[in-house]
mmCIF file of C-alpha atoms (C1' of nucleotides) in Angstrom:
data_model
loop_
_atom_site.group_PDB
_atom_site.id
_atom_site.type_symbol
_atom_site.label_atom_id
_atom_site.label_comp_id
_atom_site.label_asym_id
_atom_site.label_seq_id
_atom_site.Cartn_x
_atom_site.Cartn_y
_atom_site.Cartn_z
ATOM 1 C CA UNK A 1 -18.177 21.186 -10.268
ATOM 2 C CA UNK A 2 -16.103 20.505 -6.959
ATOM 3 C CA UNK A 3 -13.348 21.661 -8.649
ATOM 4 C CA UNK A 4 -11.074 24.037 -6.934
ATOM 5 C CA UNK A 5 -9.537 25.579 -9.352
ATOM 6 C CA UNK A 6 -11.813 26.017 -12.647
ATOM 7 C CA UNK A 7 -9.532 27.507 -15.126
ATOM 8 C CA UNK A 8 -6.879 25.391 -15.010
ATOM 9 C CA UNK A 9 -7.427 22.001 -17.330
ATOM 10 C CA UNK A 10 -4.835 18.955 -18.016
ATOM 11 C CA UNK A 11 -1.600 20.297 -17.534
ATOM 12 C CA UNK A 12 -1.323 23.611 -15.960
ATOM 13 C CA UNK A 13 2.560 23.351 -17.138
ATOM 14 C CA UNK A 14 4.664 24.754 -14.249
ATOM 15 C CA UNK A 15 8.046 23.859 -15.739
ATOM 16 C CA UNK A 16 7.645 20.348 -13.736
ATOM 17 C CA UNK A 17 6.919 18.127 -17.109
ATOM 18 C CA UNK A 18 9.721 19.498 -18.364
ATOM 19 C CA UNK A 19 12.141 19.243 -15.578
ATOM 20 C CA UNK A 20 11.110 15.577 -15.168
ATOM 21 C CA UNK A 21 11.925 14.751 -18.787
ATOM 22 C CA UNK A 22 15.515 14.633 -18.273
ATOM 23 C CA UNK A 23 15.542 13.791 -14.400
ATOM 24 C CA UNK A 24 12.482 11.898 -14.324
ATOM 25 C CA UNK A 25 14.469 8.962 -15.711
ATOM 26 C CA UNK A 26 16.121 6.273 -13.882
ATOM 27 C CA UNK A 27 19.698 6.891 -12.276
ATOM 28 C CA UNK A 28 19.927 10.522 -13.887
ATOM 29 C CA UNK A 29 19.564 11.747 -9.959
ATOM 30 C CA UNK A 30 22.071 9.136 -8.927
ATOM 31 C CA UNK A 31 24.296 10.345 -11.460
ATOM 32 C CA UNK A 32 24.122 13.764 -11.035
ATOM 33 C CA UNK A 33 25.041 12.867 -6.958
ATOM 34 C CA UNK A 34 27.958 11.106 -8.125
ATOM 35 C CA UNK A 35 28.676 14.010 -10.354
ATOM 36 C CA UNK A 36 28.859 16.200 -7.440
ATOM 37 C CA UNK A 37 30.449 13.683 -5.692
ATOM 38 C CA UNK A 38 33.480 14.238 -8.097
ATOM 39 C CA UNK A 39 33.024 11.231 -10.177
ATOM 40 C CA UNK A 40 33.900 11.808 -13.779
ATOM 41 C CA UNK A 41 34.648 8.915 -15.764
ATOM 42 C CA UNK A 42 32.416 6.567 -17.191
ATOM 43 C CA UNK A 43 33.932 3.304 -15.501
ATOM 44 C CA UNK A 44 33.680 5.451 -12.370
ATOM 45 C CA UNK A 45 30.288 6.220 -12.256
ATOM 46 C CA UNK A 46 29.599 2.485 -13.836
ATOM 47 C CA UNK A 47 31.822 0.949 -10.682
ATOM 48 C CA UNK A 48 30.371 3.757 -8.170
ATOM 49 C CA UNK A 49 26.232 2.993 -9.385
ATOM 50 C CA UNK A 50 26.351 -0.401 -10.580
ATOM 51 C CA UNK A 51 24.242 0.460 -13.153
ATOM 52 C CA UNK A 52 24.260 -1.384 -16.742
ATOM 53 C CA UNK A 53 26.896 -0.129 -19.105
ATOM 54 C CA UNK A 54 24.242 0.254 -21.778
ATOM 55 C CA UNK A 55 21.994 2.371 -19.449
ATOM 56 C CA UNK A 56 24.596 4.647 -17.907
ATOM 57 C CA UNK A 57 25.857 4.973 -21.323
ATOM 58 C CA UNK A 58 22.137 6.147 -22.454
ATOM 59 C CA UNK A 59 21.495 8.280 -19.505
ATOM 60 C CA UNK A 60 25.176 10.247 -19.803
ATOM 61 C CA UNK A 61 24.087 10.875 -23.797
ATOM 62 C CA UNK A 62 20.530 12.446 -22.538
ATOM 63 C CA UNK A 63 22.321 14.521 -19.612
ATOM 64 C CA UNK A 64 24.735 16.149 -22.049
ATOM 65 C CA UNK A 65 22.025 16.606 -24.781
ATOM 66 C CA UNK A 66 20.202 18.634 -22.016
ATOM 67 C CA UNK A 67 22.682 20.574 -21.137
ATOM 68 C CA UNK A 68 22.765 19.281 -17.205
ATOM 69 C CA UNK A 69 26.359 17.605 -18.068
ATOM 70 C CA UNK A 70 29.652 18.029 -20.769
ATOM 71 C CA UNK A 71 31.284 15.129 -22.382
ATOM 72 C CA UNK A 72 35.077 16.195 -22.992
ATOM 73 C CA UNK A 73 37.915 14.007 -23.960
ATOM 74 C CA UNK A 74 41.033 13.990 -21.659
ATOM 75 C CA UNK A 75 44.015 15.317 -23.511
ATOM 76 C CA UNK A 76 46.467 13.485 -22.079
ATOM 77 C CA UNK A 77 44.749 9.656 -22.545
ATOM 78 C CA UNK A 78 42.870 9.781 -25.574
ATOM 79 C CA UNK A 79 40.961 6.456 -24.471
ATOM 80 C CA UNK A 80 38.713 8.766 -21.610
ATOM 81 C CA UNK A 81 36.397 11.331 -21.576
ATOM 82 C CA UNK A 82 35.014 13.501 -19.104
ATOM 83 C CA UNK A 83 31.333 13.985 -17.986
ATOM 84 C CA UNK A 84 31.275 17.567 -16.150
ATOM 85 C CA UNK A 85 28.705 19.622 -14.662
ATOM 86 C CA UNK A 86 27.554 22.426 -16.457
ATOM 87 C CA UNK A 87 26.336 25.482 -14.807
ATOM 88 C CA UNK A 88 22.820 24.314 -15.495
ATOM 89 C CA UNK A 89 23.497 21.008 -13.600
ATOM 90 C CA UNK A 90 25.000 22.689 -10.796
ATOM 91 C CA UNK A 91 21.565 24.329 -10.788
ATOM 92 C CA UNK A 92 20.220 21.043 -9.364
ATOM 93 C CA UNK A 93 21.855 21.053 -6.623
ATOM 94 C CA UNK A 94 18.934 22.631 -4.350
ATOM 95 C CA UNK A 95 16.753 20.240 -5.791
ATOM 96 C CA UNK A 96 19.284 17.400 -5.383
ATOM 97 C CA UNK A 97 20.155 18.291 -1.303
ATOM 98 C CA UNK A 98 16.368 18.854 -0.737
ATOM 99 C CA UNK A 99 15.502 15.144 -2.080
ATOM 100 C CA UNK A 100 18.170 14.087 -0.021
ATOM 101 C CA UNK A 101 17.168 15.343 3.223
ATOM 102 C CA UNK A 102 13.691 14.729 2.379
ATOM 103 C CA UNK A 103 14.990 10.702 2.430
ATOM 104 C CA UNK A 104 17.280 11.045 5.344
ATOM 105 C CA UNK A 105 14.490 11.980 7.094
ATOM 106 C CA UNK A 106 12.059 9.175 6.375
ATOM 107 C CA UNK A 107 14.316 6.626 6.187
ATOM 108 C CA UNK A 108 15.707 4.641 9.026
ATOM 109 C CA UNK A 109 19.615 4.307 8.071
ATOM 110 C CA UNK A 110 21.428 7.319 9.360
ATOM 111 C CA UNK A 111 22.947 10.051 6.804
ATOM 112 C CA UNK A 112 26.220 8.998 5.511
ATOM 113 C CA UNK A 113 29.410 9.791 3.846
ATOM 114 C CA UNK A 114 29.808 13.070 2.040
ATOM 115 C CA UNK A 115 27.727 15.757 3.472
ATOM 116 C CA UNK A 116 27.857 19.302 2.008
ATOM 117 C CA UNK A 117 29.177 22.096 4.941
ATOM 118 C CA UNK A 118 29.763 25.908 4.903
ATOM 119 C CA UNK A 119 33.150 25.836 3.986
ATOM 120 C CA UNK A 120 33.629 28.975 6.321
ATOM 121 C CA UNK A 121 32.749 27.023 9.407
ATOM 122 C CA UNK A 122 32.538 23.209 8.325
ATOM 123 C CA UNK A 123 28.832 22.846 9.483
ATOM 124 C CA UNK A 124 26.444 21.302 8.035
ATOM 125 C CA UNK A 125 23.936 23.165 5.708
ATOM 126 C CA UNK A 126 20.422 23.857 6.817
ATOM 127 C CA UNK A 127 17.383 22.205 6.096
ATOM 128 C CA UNK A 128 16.190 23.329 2.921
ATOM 129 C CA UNK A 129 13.445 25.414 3.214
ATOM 130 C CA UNK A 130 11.270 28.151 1.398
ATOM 131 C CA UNK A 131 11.338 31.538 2.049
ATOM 132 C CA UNK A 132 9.340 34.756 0.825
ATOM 133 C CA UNK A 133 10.884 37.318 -1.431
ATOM 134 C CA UNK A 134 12.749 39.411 1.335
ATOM 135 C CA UNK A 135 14.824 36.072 2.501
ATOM 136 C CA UNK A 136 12.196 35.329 5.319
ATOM 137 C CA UNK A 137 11.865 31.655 5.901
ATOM 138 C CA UNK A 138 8.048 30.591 5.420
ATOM 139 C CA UNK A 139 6.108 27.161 6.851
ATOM 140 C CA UNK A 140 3.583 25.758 4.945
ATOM 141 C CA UNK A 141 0.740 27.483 6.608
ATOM 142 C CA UNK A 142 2.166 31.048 5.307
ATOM 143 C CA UNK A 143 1.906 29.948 1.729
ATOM 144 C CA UNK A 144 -1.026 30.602 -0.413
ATOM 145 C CA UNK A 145 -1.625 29.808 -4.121
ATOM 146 C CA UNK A 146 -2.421 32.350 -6.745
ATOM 147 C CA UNK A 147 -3.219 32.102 -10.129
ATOM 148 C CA UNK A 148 -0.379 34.350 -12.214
ATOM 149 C CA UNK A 149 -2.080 34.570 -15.687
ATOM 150 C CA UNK A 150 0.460 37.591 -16.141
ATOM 151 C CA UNK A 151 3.351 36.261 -17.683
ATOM 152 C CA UNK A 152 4.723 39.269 -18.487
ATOM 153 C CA UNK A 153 6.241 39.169 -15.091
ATOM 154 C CA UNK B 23 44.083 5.436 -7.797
ATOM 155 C CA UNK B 24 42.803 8.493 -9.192
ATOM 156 C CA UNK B 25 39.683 8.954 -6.696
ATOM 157 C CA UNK B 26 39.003 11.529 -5.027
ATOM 158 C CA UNK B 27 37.306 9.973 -2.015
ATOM 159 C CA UNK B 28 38.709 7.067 -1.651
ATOM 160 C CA UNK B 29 36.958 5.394 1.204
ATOM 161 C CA UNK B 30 33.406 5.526 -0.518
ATOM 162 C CA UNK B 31 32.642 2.564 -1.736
ATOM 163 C CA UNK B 32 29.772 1.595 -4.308
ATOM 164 C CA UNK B 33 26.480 3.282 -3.092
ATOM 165 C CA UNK B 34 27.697 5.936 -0.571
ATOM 166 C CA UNK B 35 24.085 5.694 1.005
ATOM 167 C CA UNK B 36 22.830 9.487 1.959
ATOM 168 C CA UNK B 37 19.370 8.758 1.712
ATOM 169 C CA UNK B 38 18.843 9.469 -1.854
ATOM 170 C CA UNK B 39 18.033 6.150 -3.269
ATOM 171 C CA UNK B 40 14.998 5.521 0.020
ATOM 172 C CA UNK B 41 13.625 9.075 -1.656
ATOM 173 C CA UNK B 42 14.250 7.378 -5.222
ATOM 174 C CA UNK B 43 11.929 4.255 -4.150
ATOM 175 C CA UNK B 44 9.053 5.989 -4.446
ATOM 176 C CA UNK B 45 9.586 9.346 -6.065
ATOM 177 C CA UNK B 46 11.622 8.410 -8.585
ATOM 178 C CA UNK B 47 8.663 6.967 -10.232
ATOM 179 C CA UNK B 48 6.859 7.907 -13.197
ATOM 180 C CA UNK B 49 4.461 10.175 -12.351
ATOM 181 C CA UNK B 50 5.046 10.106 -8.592
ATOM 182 C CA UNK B 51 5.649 13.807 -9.175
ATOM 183 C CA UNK B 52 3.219 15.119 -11.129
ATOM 184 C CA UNK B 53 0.555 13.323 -8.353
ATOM 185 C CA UNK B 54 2.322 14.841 -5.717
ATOM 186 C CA UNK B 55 1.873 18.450 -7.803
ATOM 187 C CA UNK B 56 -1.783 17.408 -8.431
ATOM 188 C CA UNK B 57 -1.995 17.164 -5.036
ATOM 189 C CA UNK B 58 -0.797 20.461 -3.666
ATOM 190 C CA UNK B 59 -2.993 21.881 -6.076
ATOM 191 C CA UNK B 60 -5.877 20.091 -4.738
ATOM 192 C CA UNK B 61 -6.956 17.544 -6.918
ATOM 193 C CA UNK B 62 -8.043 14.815 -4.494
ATOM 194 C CA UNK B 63 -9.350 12.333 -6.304
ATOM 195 C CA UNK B 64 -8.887 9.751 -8.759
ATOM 196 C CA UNK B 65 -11.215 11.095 -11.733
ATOM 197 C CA UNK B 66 -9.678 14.246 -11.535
ATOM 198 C CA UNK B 67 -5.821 13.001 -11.195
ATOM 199 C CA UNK B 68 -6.631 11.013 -14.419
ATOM 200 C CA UNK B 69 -8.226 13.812 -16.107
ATOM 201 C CA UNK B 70 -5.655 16.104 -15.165
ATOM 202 C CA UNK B 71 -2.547 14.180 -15.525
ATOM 203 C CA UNK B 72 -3.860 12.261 -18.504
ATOM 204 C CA UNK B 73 -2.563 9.257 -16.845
ATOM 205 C CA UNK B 74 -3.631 5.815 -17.666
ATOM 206 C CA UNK B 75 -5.503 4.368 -15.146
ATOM 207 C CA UNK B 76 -3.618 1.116 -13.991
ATOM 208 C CA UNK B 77 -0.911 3.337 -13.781
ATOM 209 C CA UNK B 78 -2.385 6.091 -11.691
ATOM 210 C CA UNK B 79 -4.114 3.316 -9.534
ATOM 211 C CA UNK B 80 -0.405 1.673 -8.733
ATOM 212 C CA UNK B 81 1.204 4.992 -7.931
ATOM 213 C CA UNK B 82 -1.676 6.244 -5.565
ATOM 214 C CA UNK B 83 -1.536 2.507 -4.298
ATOM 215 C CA UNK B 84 2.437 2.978 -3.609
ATOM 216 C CA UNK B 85 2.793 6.811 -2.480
ATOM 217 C CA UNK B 86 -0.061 5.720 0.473
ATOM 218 C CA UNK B 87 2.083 2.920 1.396
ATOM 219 C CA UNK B 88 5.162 5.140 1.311
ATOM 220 C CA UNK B 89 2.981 7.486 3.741
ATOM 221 C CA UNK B 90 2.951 10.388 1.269
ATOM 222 C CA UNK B 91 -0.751 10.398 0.579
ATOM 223 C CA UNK B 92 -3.432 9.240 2.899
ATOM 224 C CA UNK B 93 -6.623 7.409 1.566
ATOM 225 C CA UNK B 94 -9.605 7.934 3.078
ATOM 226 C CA UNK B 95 -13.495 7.276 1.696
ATOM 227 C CA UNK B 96 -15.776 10.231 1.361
ATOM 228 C CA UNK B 97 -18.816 9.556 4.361
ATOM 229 C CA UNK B 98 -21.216 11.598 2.127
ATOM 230 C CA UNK B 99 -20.827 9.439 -0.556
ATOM 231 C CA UNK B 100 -19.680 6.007 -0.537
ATOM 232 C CA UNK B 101 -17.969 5.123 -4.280
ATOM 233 C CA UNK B 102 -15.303 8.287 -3.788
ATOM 234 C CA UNK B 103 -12.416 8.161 -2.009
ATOM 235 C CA UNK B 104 -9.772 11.038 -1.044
ATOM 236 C CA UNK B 105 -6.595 10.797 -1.432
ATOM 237 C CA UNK B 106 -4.659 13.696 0.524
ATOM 238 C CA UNK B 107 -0.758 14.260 1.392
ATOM 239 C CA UNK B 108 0.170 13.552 4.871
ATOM 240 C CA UNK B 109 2.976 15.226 6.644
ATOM 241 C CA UNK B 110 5.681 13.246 4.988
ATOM 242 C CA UNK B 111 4.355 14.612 1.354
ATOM 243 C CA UNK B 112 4.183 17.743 2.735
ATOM 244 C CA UNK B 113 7.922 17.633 3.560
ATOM 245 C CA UNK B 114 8.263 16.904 0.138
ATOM 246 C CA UNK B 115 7.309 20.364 -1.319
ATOM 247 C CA UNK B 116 10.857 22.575 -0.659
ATOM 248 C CA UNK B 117 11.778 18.871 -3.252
ATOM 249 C CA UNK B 118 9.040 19.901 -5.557
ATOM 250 C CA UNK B 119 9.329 23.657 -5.740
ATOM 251 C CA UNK B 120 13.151 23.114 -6.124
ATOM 252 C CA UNK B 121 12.459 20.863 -9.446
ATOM 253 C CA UNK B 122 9.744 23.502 -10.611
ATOM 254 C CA UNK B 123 11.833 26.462 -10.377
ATOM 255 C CA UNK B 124 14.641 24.443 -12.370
ATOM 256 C CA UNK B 125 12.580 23.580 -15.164
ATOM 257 C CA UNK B 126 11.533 27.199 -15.430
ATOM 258 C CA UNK B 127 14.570 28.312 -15.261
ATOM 259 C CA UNK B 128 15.902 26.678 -18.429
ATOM 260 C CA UNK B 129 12.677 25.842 -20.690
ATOM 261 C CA UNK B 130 11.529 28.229 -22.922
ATOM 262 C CA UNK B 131 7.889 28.192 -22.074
ATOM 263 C CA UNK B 132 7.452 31.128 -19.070
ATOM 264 C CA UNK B 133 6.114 30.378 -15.790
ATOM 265 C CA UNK B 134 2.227 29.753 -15.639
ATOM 266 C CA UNK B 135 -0.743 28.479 -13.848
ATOM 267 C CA UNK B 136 -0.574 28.225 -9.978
ATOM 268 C CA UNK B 137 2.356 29.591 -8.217
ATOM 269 C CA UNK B 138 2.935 29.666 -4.610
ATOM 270 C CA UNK B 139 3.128 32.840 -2.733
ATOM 271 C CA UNK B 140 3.415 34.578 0.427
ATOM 272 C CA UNK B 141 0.048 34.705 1.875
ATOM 273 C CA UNK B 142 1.326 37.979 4.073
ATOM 274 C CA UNK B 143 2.019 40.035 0.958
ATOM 275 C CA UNK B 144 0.988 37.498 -2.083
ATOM 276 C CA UNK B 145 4.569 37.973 -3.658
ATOM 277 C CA UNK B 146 6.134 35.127 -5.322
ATOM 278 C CA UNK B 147 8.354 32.980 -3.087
ATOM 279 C CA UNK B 148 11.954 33.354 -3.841
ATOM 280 C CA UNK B 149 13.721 30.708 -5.473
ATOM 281 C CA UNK B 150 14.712 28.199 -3.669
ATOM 282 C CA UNK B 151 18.571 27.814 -2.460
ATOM 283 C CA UNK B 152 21.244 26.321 0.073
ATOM 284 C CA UNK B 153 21.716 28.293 3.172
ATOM 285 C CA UNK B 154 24.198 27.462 6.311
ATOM 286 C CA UNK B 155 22.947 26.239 10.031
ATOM 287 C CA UNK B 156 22.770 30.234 10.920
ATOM 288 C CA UNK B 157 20.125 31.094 7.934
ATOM 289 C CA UNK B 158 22.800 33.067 5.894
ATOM 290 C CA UNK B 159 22.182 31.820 1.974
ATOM 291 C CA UNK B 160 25.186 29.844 0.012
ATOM 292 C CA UNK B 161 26.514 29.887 -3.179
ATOM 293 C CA UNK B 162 28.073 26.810 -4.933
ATOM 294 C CA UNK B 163 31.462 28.392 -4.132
ATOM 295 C CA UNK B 164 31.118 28.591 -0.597
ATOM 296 C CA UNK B 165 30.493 25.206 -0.063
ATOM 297 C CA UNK B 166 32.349 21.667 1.067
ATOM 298 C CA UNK B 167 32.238 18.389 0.973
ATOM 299 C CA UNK B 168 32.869 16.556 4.458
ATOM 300 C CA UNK B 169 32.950 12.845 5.553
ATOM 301 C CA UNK B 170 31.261 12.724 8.199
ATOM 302 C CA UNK B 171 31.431 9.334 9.991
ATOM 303 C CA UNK B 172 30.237 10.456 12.674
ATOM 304 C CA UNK B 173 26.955 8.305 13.111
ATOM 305 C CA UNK B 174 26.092 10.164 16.568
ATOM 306 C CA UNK B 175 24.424 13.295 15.414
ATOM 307 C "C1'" DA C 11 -38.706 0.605 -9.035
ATOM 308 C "C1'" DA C 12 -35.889 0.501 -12.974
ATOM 309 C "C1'" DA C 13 -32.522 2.445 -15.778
ATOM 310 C "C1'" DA C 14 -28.617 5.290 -16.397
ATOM 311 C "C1'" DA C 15 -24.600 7.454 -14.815
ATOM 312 C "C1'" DT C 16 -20.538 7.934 -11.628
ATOM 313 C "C1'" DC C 17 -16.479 6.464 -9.126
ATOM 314 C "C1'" DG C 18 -12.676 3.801 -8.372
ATOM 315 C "C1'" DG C 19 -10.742 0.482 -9.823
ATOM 316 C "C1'" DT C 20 -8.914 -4.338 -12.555
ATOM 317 C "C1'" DT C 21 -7.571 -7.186 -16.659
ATOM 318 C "C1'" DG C 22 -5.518 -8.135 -21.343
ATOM 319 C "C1'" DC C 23 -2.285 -7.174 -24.299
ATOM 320 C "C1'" DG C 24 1.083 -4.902 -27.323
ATOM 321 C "C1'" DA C 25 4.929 -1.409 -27.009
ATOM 322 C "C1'" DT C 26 8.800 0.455 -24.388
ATOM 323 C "C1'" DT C 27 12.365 0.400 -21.276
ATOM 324 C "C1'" DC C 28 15.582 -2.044 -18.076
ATOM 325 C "C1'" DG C 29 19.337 -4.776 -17.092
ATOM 326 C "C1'" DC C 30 22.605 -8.682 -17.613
ATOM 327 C "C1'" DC C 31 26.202 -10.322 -20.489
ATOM 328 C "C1'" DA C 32 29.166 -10.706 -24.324
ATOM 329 C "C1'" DC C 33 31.760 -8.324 -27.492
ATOM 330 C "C1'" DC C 34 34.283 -4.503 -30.006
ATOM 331 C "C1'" DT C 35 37.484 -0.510 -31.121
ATOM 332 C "C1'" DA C 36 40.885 2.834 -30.123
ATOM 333 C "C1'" DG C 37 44.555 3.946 -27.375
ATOM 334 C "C1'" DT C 38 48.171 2.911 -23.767
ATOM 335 C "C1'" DA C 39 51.337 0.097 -20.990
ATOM 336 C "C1'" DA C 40 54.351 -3.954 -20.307
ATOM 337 C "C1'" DT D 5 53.857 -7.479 -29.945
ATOM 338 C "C1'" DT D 6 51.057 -8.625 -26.498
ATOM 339 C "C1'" DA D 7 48.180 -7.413 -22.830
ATOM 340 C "C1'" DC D 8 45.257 -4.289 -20.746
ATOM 341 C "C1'" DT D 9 42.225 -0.207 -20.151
ATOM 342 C "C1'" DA D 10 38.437 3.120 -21.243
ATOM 343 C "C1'" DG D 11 34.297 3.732 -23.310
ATOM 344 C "C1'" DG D 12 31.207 2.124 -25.451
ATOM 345 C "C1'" DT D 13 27.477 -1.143 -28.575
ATOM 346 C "C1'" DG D 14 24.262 -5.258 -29.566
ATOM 347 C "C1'" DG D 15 21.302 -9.225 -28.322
ATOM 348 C "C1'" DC D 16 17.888 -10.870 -25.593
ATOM 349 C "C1'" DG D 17 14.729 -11.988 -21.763
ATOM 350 C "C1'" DA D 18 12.252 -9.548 -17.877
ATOM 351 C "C1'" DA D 19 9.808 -5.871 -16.009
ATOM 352 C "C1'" DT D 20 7.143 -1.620 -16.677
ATOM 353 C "C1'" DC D 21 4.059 1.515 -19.380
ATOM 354 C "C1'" DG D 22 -0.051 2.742 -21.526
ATOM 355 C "C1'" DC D 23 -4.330 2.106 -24.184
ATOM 356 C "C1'" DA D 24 -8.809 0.201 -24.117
ATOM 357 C "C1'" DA D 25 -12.377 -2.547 -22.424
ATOM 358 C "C1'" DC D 26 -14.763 -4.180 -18.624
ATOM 359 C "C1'" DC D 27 -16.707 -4.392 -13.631
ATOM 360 C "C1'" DG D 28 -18.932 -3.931 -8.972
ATOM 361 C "C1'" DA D 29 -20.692 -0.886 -5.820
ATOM 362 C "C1'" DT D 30 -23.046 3.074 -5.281
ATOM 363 C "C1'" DT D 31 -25.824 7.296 -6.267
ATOM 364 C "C1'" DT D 32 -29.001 9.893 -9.584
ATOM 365 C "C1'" DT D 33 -32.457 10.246 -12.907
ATOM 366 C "C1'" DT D 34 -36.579 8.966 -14.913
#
DNA sequence: AAAAATCGGTTGCGATTCGCCACCTAGTAA
DNA sequence: TTACTAGGTGGCGAATCGCAACCGATTTTT
């Protein structure tokens, strides 16, 4: 009783859990910004992070066994290797820019360094935002919650 | 030698490691999903999140002193407290949705439970993305990096 | 009025994970 | 041939996680 929604009990799995697996851990966002960023090699994002060797090494494994990054060796020097973004990490970057603004926001320091700008006119991206089907940007009030048993689609 | 943007040094600061503080937590996220849905207080964030209790207690404890969640007692009844989002955690859902719709996108298990709709026409909101200062959406190709120094605005 | 249940915690304690530092191997440069 | 670089790995103490038991203040039930 009290409960708002009845039906739905422990998890309600809405792709979060599994989302959060990967990026849930320490540094993988700050990687994946310094992915972005440009930064490929391991002594790179090590130098850029400050973040243990051992650690970084760990969290670069777990990207690329998701999927989110590729490890490839450099042709040319046969000592590096290359961590990439795959399309599926590129994927993050909503979620990435959102987080980001989200902490510019809240925090006192000013936004810094590298921003991301419509290359057409060199301004600054909107707020991220949500927006209805048709493209229409909603606030929060104009959002409702419904329970979508239908999975079909 | 070698870097791409040379004059960034170390951390780079954009306000992604003062999100990180607090939401890069275990669980931070799954509360803050709880929450949305309604789930107000602690009994039914443990029994939904099947989070151990210390644990739960520190990260309510540390998202109200972030200012994502308010804590307030219950007048009715004196042992329960509420725990709501504020503003601030409200800002955070574009963040959340973002991460959702990811993990959808690329785990196998389909959609389910609560989604979030339009409450005009009840259709799914559409996925989130980046969009320039005029509204008009962006794809990964049509954007740029920029340094922008410029502390002013 | 007394006993039982509820709510929101806290405390111990073992199991993981984090992070510093040293070290190692293959490959390249001097 | 010696030195250096890139990308790691291993040891070890410190911090965090998570289970389970317990607790004090309040209702609720009997």
């Amino acid at each position: 009783m009290g409960h708002l929604h009845e039906d739905m009990r422990e998890i309600a799995q809405c792709g979060l859990p599994s989302a959060l697996e990967v990026m849930g851990e320490r540094w993988s966002f700050m990687i994946l910004r310094a992915s972005f960023n440009g930064i490929r090699h391991f002594e790179d994002f090590q130098g850029q992070l400050g973040i243990a060797r051992n650690i970084l090494s760990n969290r670069l494994h777990r990207l690329v066994e998701n999927g989110i990054l590729k490890r490839e060796p450099v042709p040319d020097d046969r000592r590096r290797v290359e961590y990439r973004l795959t399309e599926k990490g590129i994927d993050l970057l909503p979620t990435l820019v959102a987080l980001r603004q989200w902490g510019e926001k809240y925090s006192a320091r000013t936004q810094s360094s590298l921003t991301i700008v419509d290359a057409r006119d060199r301004k600054p991206i909107a707020p991220i935002r949500l927006h209805a089907a048709d493209g229409r940007p909603l606030r929060y009030e104009e959002l409702d919650w419904e329970e979508s048993e239908k999975v079909g689609k």
